[in-house]
Each structure stands twice: as structure tokens, then as C-alpha cells.
Amino acid sequence: MRIVMLGGTGQLGAILTRHSRRKGAQVTVFGREAFSSPEQLAGGLEQSDVCINLAGRNVNCRYNEANRRAIYNSRVETTRLLNHVISSLKHPPRVWLNASTATIYRHSLDRAMDESGELGGNEPGAPECWNFSIEVAKAWEEATHPTRGFR
Ligand SMILES: NC(=O)c1ccc[n+]([C@@H]2O[C@H](COP(=O)([O-])OP(=O)(O)OC[C@H]3O[C@@H](n4cnc5c(N)ncnc54)[C@H](OP(=O)(O)O)[C@@H]3O)[C@@H](O)[C@H]2O)c1
């Protein structure tokens, strides 16, 4: 099985790559350079079986304007580009797994949040940066939705 690991040079990518190789997969790892052009991305993905996209500027930083832009673009714009490229491939990967975040859910102490959890946003008293993270998460997931012509 041929796996393409985008955003694979980071913490999760290293763990997943090690695990997948132990299981016998052929893993090609890319960092941010993979997103420098649609052609480059397409070249890496054509004929692959699985695409795993973990790209995203690390959130362990101050949430100033520049870092917020980087947090958003490195997730949402890269995923939009990936969506566009996958939909244009002759032989797209059969499976595309994309990173997301539990931050999309409301902050909850009353119940666990799983796939049937409630989306967060504008809870009374929540700090503004929480809403920013939730908006990033929603846009990030939205960017994976099928585009016209997606197979
Ligand atoms: N770690 C966690 O506990 C956790 C929990 C929930 C969600 N996630 C999500 O899972 C993903 C991977 O997390 P991680 O902990 O492995 O992160 P990480 O160690 O910071 O690795 C980030 C990856 O994203 C790439 N990247 C950074 N800036 C980029 C940009 N501007 N454009 C395109 N790619 C960029 C990096 O490539 P370079 O090597 O080129 O910098 C690297 O491959 C992230 O999207 C994160 O939000 C992580």
C-alpha cells in the first residue's frame, strides 16, 4: 500500500509513518513544500492508495494576527488545494484522511464530545480566541467537502 503523508514531518506524522512502515506500507513523507504548487502536489499523489493530510502550523504560539493567519491558511488553504488536486487526478487515492481538531466542539464539562458532539461557538463567557479556533476548525472541515467533479 502506498501512503502519501502530507504534513508528515511533524510529531503525528513521525508516529504514523513509523507505525505504517512497520505494517509494510510504503510511505512518502512531505512537509510544507508539497503545497508550493498544484502540479507538485498532484505528482506526489497520483497513483497513491491513501492520502493522509496533517499539515498545519503548530498552535503552540501566541494568537497574534500573523500567527492566526498562519494557523488558518496552513490548514484551510492547504486542504482546499488538496481537495482541488485530488479531484483532478486520473488515479486519485482511494482514501483521504484529513486532520481536524476536537476544538470544533463546545467546551463541555457535562458530557463527552464524540462524532455526535455539539459544535462550539459564541458560548457565553468563552474567550474570543476559542471562537477563532472553532471557526478555523469548521472551515478546515468544510475544505474537505466534495468539489464539483470529485470522484
Ligand atoms: N499533536 C496533537 O496532539 C494534535 C491534536 C489535534 C489535532 N492535531 C492536528 O494534527 C496535525 C499535525 O499535528 P502535529 O502535532 O504533528 O504538528 P507539527 O508537529 O507541528 O507538524 C506540523 C506539520 O505541518 C506542516 N506545516 C507547518 N506549517 C505549514 C504551512 N504553513 N503550510 C503547510 N504545511 C505546514 C509541517 O511541515 P514543515 O516540516 O515543512 O514545517 C509539519 O509537517 C496538525 O494539523 C494539528 O492541528 C494535532
Tab-separated table of C-alpha atoms and ligand atoms in Angstrom:
chain	number	residue	atom	x	y	z
A	1	MET	CA	0.000	0.000	0.000
A	2	ARG	CA	1.348	3.400	-0.961
A	3	ILE	CA	0.626	6.165	1.573
A	4	VAL	CA	1.340	9.850	0.968
A	5	MET	CA	1.762	11.673	4.284
A	6	LEU	CA	1.307	15.434	3.869
A	7	GLY	CA	2.320	17.457	6.895
A	8	GLY	CA	4.139	14.249	7.735
A	9	THR	CA	7.350	15.832	9.016
A	10	GLY	CA	5.824	16.744	12.382
A	11	GLN	CA	5.009	14.932	15.593
A	12	LEU	CA	1.951	12.965	14.463
A	13	GLY	CA	3.424	12.305	11.031
A	14	ALA	CA	6.537	10.714	12.529
A	15	ILE	CA	4.470	8.381	14.719
A	16	LEU	CA	2.069	7.436	11.904
A	17	THR	CA	4.903	6.931	9.426
A	18	ARG	CA	6.792	4.650	11.790
A	19	HIS	CA	3.639	2.658	12.510
A	20	SER	CA	2.615	2.371	8.835
A	21	ARG	CA	6.094	1.289	7.705
A	22	ARG	CA	6.160	-1.374	10.404
A	23	LYS	CA	2.880	-2.643	8.920
A	24	GLY	CA	4.535	-2.887	5.496
A	25	ALA	CA	3.234	0.293	3.827
A	26	GLN	CA	5.355	2.376	1.506
A	27	VAL	CA	5.160	5.881	2.971
A	28	THR	CA	6.202	9.089	1.218
A	29	VAL	CA	6.533	11.972	3.656
A	30	PHE	CA	6.126	15.638	2.742
A	31	GLY	CA	6.384	18.853	4.729
A	32	ARG	CA	5.013	22.225	3.672
A	33	GLU	CA	6.954	22.218	0.378
A	34	ALA	CA	4.392	19.804	-1.073
A	35	PHE	CA	1.853	22.645	-1.214
A	36	SER	CA	4.029	25.000	-3.216
A	37	SER	CA	2.210	24.160	-6.462
A	38	PRO	CA	-0.790	22.071	-7.553
A	39	GLU	CA	1.460	20.257	-10.056
A	40	GLN	CA	3.892	19.202	-7.346
A	41	LEU	CA	1.063	18.011	-5.123
A	42	ALA	CA	-0.557	16.109	-7.991
A	43	GLY	CA	2.769	14.448	-8.851
A	44	GLY	CA	3.125	13.182	-5.295
A	45	LEU	CA	-0.429	11.880	-5.076
A	46	GLU	CA	-1.037	10.304	-8.477
A	47	GLN	CA	-1.310	6.504	-8.156
A	48	SER	CA	-1.226	6.588	-4.343
A	49	ASP	CA	-3.631	4.448	-2.311
A	50	VAL	CA	-4.050	6.638	0.748
A	51	CYS	CA	-3.522	10.343	1.399
A	52	ILE	CA	-3.099	11.490	4.995
A	53	ASN	CA	-3.000	15.249	5.447
A	54	LEU	CA	-1.677	16.574	8.752
A	55	ALA	CA	-0.455	19.964	7.547
A	56	GLY	CA	-0.947	22.848	9.927
A	57	ARG	CA	1.158	25.499	11.619
A	58	ASN	CA	1.720	24.426	15.202
A	59	VAL	CA	-0.844	26.064	17.513
A	60	ASN	CA	1.666	26.334	20.360
A	61	CYS	CA	2.184	30.056	19.801
A	62	ARG	CA	0.766	33.449	20.675
A	63	TYR	CA	-2.513	34.089	18.893
A	64	ASN	CA	-1.455	37.371	17.326
A	65	GLU	CA	-2.655	38.404	13.872
A	66	ALA	CA	0.245	36.907	11.913
A	67	ASN	CA	0.083	33.579	13.732
A	68	ARG	CA	-3.701	33.399	13.375
A	69	ARG	CA	-3.342	33.912	9.636
A	70	ALA	CA	-0.710	31.163	9.505
A	71	ILE	CA	-2.829	28.805	11.620
A	72	TYR	CA	-5.822	29.350	9.321
A	73	ASN	CA	-4.048	29.288	5.945
A	74	SER	CA	-1.804	26.321	6.741
A	75	ARG	CA	-4.932	24.251	7.439
A	76	VAL	CA	-7.759	25.647	5.338
A	77	GLU	CA	-5.900	26.813	2.221
A	78	THR	CA	-3.752	23.680	2.043
A	79	THR	CA	-6.795	21.430	2.440
A	80	ARG	CA	-8.718	23.364	-0.239
A	81	LEU	CA	-5.766	22.969	-2.576
A	82	LEU	CA	-5.507	19.276	-1.751
A	83	ASN	CA	-9.238	18.805	-2.389
A	84	HIS	CA	-8.907	20.535	-5.752
A	85	VAL	CA	-5.847	18.465	-6.715
A	86	ILE	CA	-7.338	15.118	-5.658
A	87	SER	CA	-10.454	15.836	-7.699
A	88	SER	CA	-8.291	16.427	-10.779
A	89	LEU	CA	-6.193	13.236	-10.599
A	90	LYS	CA	-6.513	10.412	-13.102
A	91	HIS	CA	-5.883	7.863	-10.350
A	92	PRO	CA	-6.743	9.530	-7.026
A	93	PRO	CA	-6.092	7.831	-3.687
A	94	ARG	CA	-8.985	5.633	-2.628
A	95	VAL	CA	-8.856	7.042	0.894
A	96	TRP	CA	-8.156	10.577	2.108
A	97	LEU	CA	-7.774	11.123	5.844
A	98	ASN	CA	-7.507	14.737	6.953
A	99	ALA	CA	-6.504	16.084	10.335
A	100	SER	CA	-9.077	18.015	12.302
A	101	THR	CA	-9.434	19.004	15.922
A	102	ALA	CA	-11.644	18.356	18.924
A	103	THR	CA	-11.583	22.127	19.374
A	104	ILE	CA	-14.550	22.206	16.993
A	105	TYR	CA	-16.794	21.109	19.868
A	106	ARG	CA	-18.197	23.340	22.558
A	107	HIS	CA	-16.243	23.340	25.808
A	108	SER	CA	-18.153	20.762	27.782
A	109	LEU	CA	-17.891	19.515	31.336
A	110	ASP	CA	-21.323	17.868	31.310
A	111	ARG	CA	-20.852	15.234	28.609
A	112	ALA	CA	-18.233	13.737	26.345
A	113	MET	CA	-17.962	15.087	22.800
A	114	ASP	CA	-17.605	12.459	20.090
A	115	GLU	CA	-18.760	12.308	16.466
A	116	SER	CA	-22.249	13.206	17.646
A	117	GLY	CA	-20.953	16.109	19.736
A	118	GLU	CA	-22.201	19.693	19.557
A	119	LEU	CA	-20.239	22.273	17.617
A	120	GLY	CA	-18.984	25.171	19.693
A	121	GLY	CA	-19.035	28.899	19.088
A	122	ASN	CA	-20.173	32.000	20.936
A	123	GLU	CA	-20.779	30.258	24.242
A	124	PRO	CA	-21.435	32.903	26.913
A	125	GLY	CA	-18.197	33.954	28.569
A	126	ALA	CA	-15.931	31.998	26.218
A	127	PRO	CA	-12.688	33.804	25.353
A	128	GLU	CA	-12.560	35.221	21.837
A	129	CYS	CA	-9.600	33.010	20.874
A	130	TRP	CA	-11.797	29.933	21.455
A	131	ASN	CA	-14.200	31.200	18.814
A	132	PHE	CA	-11.270	31.738	16.459
A	133	SER	CA	-10.179	28.112	16.925
A	134	ILE	CA	-13.724	26.873	16.336
A	135	GLU	CA	-14.041	28.936	13.156
A	136	VAL	CA	-10.730	27.523	11.899
A	137	ALA	CA	-11.918	24.001	12.651
A	138	LYS	CA	-15.229	24.496	10.826
A	139	ALA	CA	-13.550	25.996	7.759
A	140	TRP	CA	-10.930	23.215	7.819
A	141	GLU	CA	-13.596	20.506	7.751
A	142	GLU	CA	-15.602	22.403	5.144
A	143	ALA	CA	-12.498	22.429	2.933
A	144	THR	CA	-12.647	18.626	2.701
A	145	HIS	CA	-16.170	18.603	1.276
A	146	PRO	CA	-16.526	17.268	-2.246
A	147	THR	CA	-15.844	19.711	-5.035
A	148	ARG	CA	-17.509	19.523	-8.433
A	149	GLY	CA	-16.181	16.550	-10.303
A	150	PHE	CA	-14.870	14.806	-7.173
A	151	ARG	CA	-14.918	11.061	-7.662
B	1	LIG	N1	-0.468	16.837	18.075
B	1	LIG	C1	-1.711	16.803	18.555
B	1	LIG	O1	-1.983	16.441	19.713
B	1	LIG	C2	-2.875	17.216	17.666
B	1	LIG	C3	-4.180	17.178	18.186
B	1	LIG	C4	-5.252	17.532	17.338
B	1	LIG	C5	-5.009	17.905	16.024
B	1	LIG	N2	-3.726	17.934	15.566
B	1	LIG	C6	-3.500	18.361	14.181
B	1	LIG	O2	-2.734	17.352	13.513
B	1	LIG	C7	-1.833	17.985	12.615
B	1	LIG	C8	-0.404	17.508	12.900
B	1	LIG	O3	-0.073	17.834	14.242
B	1	LIG	P1	1.441	17.720	14.753
B	1	LIG	O4	1.378	17.778	16.230
B	1	LIG	O5	2.128	16.575	14.069
B	1	LIG	O6	2.028	19.108	14.204
B	1	LIG	P2	3.559	19.531	13.967
B	1	LIG	O7	4.491	18.629	14.652
B	1	LIG	O8	3.640	20.998	14.262
B	1	LIG	O9	3.727	19.317	12.370
B	1	LIG	C9	3.055	20.191	11.500
B	1	LIG	C10	3.177	19.734	10.077
B	1	LIG	O10	2.511	20.723	9.266
B	1	LIG	C11	3.451	21.281	8.359
B	1	LIG	N3	3.268	22.727	8.249
B	1	LIG	C12	3.594	23.690	9.142
B	1	LIG	N4	3.305	24.910	8.659
B	1	LIG	C13	2.794	24.707	7.414
B	1	LIG	C14	2.328	25.586	6.391
B	1	LIG	N5	2.353	26.920	6.550
B	1	LIG	N6	1.861	25.045	5.252
B	1	LIG	C15	1.838	23.708	5.063
B	1	LIG	N7	2.286	22.822	5.990
B	1	LIG	C16	2.755	23.325	7.162
B	1	LIG	C17	4.831	20.987	8.911
B	1	LIG	O11	5.729	20.940	7.809
B	1	LIG	P3	7.231	21.539	7.893
B	1	LIG	O12	8.107	20.399	8.360
B	1	LIG	O13	7.541	21.928	6.478
B	1	LIG	O14	7.213	22.685	8.859
B	1	LIG	C18	4.614	19.630	9.564
B	1	LIG	O15	4.706	18.617	8.604
B	1	LIG	C19	-1.980	19.497	12.789
B	1	LIG	O16	-2.805	19.989	11.753
B	1	LIG	C20	-2.686	19.645	14.133
B	1	LIG	O17	-3.533	20.772	14.196
B	1	LIG	C21	-2.664	17.612	16.353
